[in-house]
Tab-separated table of C-alpha atoms in Angstrom:
chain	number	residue	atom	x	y	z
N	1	UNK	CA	94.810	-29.106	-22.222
N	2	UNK	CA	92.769	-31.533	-19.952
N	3	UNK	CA	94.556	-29.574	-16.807
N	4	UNK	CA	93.502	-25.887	-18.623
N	5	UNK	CA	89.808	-26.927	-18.952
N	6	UNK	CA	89.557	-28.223	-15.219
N	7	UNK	CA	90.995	-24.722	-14.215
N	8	UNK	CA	88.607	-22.900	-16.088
N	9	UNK	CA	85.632	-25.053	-14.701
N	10	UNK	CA	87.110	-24.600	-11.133
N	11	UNK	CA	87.584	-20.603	-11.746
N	12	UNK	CA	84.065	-20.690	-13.043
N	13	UNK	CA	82.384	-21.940	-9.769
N	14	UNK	CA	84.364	-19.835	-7.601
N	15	UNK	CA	83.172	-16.687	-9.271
N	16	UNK	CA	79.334	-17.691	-9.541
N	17	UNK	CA	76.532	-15.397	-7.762
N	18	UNK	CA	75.982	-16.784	-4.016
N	19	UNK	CA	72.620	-18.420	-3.796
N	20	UNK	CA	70.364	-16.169	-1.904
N	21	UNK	CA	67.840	-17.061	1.168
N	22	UNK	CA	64.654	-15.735	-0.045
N	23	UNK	CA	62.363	-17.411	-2.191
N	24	UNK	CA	59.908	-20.010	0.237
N	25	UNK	CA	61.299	-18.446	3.054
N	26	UNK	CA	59.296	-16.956	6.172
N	27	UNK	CA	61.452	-13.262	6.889
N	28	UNK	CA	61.744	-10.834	9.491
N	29	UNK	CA	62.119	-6.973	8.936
N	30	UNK	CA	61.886	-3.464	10.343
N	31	UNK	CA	61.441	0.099	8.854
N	32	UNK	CA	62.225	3.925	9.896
N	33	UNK	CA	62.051	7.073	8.100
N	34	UNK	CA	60.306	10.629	7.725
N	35	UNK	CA	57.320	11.127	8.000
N	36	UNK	CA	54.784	13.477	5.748
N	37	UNK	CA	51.266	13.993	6.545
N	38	UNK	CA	48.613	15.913	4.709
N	39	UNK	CA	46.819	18.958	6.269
N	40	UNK	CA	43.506	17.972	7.142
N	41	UNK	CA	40.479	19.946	8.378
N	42	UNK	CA	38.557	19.098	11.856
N	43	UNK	CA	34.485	19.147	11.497
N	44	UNK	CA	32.788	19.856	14.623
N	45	UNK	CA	28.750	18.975	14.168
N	46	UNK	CA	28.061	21.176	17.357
N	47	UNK	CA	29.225	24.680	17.190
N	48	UNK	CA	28.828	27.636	19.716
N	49	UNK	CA	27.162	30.850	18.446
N	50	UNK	CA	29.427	32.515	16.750
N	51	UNK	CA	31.650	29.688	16.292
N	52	UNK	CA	34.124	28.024	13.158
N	53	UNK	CA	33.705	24.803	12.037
N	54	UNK	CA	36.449	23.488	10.474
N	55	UNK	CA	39.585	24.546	11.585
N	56	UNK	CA	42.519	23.155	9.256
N	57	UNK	CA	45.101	21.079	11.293
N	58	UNK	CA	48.413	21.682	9.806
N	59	UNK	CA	51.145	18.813	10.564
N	60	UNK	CA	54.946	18.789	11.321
N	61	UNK	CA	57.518	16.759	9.893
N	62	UNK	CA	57.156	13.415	11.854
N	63	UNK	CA	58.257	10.078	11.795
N	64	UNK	CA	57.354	6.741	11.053
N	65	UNK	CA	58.413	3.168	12.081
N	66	UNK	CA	56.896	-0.596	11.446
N	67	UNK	CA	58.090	-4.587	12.189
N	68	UNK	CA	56.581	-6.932	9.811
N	69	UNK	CA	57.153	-10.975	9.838
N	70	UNK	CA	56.231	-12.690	6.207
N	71	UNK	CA	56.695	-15.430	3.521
N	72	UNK	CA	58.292	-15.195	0.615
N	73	UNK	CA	56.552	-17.124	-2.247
N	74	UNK	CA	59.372	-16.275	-4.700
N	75	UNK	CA	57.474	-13.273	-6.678
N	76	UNK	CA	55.205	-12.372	-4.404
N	77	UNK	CA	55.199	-12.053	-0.429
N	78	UNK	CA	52.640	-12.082	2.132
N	79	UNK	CA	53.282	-10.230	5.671
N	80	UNK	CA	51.812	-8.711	8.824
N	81	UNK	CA	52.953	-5.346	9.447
N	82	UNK	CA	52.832	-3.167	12.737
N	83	UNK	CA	53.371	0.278	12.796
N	84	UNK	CA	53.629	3.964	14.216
N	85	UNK	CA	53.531	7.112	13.048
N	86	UNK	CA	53.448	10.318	14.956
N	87	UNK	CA	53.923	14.219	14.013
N	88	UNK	CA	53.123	17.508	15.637
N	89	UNK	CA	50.296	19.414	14.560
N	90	UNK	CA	49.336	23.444	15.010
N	91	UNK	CA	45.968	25.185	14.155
N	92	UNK	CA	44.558	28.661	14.767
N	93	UNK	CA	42.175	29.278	17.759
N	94	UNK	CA	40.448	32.941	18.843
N	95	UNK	CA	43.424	34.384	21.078
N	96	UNK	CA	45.927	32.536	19.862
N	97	UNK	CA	47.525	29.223	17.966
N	98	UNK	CA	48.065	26.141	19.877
N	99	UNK	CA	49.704	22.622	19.335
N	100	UNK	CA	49.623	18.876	19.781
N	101	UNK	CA	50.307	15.516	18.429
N	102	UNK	CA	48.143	13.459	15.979
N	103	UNK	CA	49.945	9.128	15.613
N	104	UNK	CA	48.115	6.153	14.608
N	105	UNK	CA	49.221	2.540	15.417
N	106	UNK	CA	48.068	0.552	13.175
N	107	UNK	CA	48.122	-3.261	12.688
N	108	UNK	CA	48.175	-4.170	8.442
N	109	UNK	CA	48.496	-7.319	5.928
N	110	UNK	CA	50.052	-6.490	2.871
N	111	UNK	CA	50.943	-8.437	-0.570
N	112	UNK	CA	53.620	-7.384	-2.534
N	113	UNK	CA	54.734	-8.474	-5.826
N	114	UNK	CA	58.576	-8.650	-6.631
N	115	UNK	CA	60.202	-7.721	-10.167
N	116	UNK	CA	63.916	-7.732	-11.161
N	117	UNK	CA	66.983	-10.084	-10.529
N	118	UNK	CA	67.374	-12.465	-7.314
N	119	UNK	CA	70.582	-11.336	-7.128
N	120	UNK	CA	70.317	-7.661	-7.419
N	121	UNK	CA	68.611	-4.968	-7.134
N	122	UNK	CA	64.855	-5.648	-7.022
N	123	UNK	CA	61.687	-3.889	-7.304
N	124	UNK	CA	58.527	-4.009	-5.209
N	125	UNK	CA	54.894	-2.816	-5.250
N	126	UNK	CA	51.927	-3.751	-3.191
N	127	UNK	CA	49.339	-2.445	-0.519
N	128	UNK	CA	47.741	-3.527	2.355
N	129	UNK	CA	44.380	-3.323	4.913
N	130	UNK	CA	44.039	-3.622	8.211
N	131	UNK	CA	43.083	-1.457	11.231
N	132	UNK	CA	44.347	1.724	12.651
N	133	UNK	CA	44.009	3.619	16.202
N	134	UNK	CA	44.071	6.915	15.479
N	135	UNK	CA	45.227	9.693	17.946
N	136	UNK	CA	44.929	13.535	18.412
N	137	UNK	CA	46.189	14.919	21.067
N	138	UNK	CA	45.599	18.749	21.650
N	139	UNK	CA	44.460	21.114	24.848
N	140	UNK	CA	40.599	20.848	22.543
N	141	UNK	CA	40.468	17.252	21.731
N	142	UNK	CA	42.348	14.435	23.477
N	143	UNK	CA	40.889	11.280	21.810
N	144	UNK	CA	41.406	8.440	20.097
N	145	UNK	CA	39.547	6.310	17.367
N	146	UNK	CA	39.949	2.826	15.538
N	147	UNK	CA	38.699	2.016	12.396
N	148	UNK	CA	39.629	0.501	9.045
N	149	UNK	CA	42.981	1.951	7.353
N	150	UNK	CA	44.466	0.881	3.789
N	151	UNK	CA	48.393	1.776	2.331
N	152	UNK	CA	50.016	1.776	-0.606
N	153	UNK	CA	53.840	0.706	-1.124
N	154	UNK	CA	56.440	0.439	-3.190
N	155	UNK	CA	60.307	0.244	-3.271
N	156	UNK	CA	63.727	-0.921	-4.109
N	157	UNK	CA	65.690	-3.719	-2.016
N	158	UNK	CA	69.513	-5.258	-2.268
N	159	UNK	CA	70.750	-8.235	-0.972
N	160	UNK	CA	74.020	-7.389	1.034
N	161	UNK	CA	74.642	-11.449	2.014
N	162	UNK	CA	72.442	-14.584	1.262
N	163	UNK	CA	70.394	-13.811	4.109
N	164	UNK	CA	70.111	-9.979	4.623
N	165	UNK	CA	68.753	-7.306	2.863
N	166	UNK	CA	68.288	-3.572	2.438
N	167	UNK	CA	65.598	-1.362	1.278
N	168	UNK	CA	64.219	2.024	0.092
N	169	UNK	CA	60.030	1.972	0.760
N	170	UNK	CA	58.222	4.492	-0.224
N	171	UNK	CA	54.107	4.536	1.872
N	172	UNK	CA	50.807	5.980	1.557
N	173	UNK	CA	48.910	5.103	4.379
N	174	UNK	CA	44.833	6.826	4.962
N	175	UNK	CA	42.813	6.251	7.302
N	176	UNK	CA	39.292	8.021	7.040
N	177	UNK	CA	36.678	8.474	9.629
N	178	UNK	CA	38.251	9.303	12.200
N	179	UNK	CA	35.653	10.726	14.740
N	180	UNK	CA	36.666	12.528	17.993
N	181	UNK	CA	35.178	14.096	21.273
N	182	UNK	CA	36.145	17.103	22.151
N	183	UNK	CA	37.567	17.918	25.865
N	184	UNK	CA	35.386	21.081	26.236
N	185	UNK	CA	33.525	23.687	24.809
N	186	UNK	CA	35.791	25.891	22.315
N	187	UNK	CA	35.253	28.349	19.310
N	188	UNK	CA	35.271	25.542	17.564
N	189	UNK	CA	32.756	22.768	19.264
N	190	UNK	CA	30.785	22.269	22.466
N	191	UNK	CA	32.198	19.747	24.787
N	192	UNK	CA	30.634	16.412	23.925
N	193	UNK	CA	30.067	16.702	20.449
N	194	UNK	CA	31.544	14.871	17.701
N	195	UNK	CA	34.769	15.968	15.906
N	196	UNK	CA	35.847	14.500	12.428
N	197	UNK	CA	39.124	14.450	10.445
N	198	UNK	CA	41.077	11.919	8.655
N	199	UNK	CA	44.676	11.030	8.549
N	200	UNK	CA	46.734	10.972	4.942
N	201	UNK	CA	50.650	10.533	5.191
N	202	UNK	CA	53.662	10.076	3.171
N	203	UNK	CA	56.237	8.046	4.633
N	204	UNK	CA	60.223	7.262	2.970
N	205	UNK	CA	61.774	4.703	5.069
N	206	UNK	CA	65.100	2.641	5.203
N	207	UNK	CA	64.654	-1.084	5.611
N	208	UNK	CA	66.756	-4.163	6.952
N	209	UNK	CA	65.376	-7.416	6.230
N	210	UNK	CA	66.621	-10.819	7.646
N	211	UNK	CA	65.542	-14.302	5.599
N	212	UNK	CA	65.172	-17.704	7.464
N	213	UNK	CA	65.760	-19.626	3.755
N	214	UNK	CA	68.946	-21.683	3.634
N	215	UNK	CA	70.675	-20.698	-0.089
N	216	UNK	CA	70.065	-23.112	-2.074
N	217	UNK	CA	73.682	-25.217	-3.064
N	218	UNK	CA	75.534	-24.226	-6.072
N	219	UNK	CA	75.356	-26.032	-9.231
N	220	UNK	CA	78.118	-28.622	-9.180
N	221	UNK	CA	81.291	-27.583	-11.686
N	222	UNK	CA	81.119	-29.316	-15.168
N	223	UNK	CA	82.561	-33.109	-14.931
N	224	UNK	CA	86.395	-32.701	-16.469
N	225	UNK	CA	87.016	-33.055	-20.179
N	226	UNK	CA	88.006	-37.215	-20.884
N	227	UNK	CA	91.266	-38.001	-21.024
């Protein structure tokens, strides 16, 4: 009986959930995905006679890519994020359409809170602030602008070993504000005026996150029955 209960104890231990790496941890991590952005209009506050003034700037399917370095409170995590995003754009013009680019790379914190099992599947939500340089690059405006630039975030991650995980993250990044010179006089503006737009996007991205934490050691088995 004595040699059936140690067995059982031994079996018991063997088959218990690896301690994971992440609570009190820093971590290390990287994203890619698609890219969505919303179509925006472009204000102009000097137009030619018999100009528009806000042409809509319709956007491509683009992409989208970050590195972030955080802690891990257990719960909730703290990290800086850097990132890029970049996606064609087209808009209408008087003889003809034209293209261009519009990115932003933008430098964020973010705070995320954590809610299901250690070992399993977990959930995530959380946002972030920071600052953005935002970018549109066309044969009427060629500029660039900083300014302040907020996301939203949430997701699904999965421990494949006690250090590593995976993730599905799911971001709403805006940035508003955005004000632009224009490279010359068009339809649209007069060379040196001020152009305005802002920059909305939708961004699903795969994740692989590595944790410094060492697992914590497994329970010890359950002392043997006395003889």
């Amino acid at each position: 009986m004595r040699k059936l209960a140690l067995a059982a104890a031994l079996a018991t231990s063997a088959l218990a959930t690896p301690a994971l790496a992440r609570d009190n941890s820093w971590y290390v991590g990287a994203d890619a995905g698609v890219l969505l952005v919303e179509d925006q209009d472009l204000t102009f506050d000097a137009v030619p006679p018999g100009g528009r003034a806000v042409p809509s700037i319709d956007y491509h399917k683009g992409y989208d890519f970050d590195g972030n370095i955080g802690y891990d409170f257990g719960g909730f995590r703290l990290e800086a994020e850097a990132a890029y995003k970049r996606a064609k754009i087209d808009f209408d013009r008087t003889g003809g359409g034209f293209g261009g680019a519009a990115s932003a790379l933008s430098f964020m914190l973010n705070g995320l809170l954590d809610f299901g099992p250690d070992d399993g599947l977990q959930g995530f939500v959380g946002g972030g602030v920071g600052v953005s340089r935002g970018k549109l690059a066309s044969d009427i405006v060629n500029d660039t602008d900083t300014g302040f630039a907020w996301q939203a975030i949430a997701g699904v991650r999965y421990p494949v070993s006690s250090n590593v995980d995976v993730s599905l993250k799911y971001r709403f990044f805006n940035q508003d504000d955005i004000k632009l010179i224009p490279a010359y006089q068009s339809v649209y503006g007069q060379a040196g005026s001020n152009a305005e737009t802002k920059l909305r996007t939708h961004s699903i991205l795969l994740g692989l996150t590595y944790n410094f934490g060492s697992p914590a050691e497994p329970a010890p088995p359950p002392p043997p029955p006395p003889p």
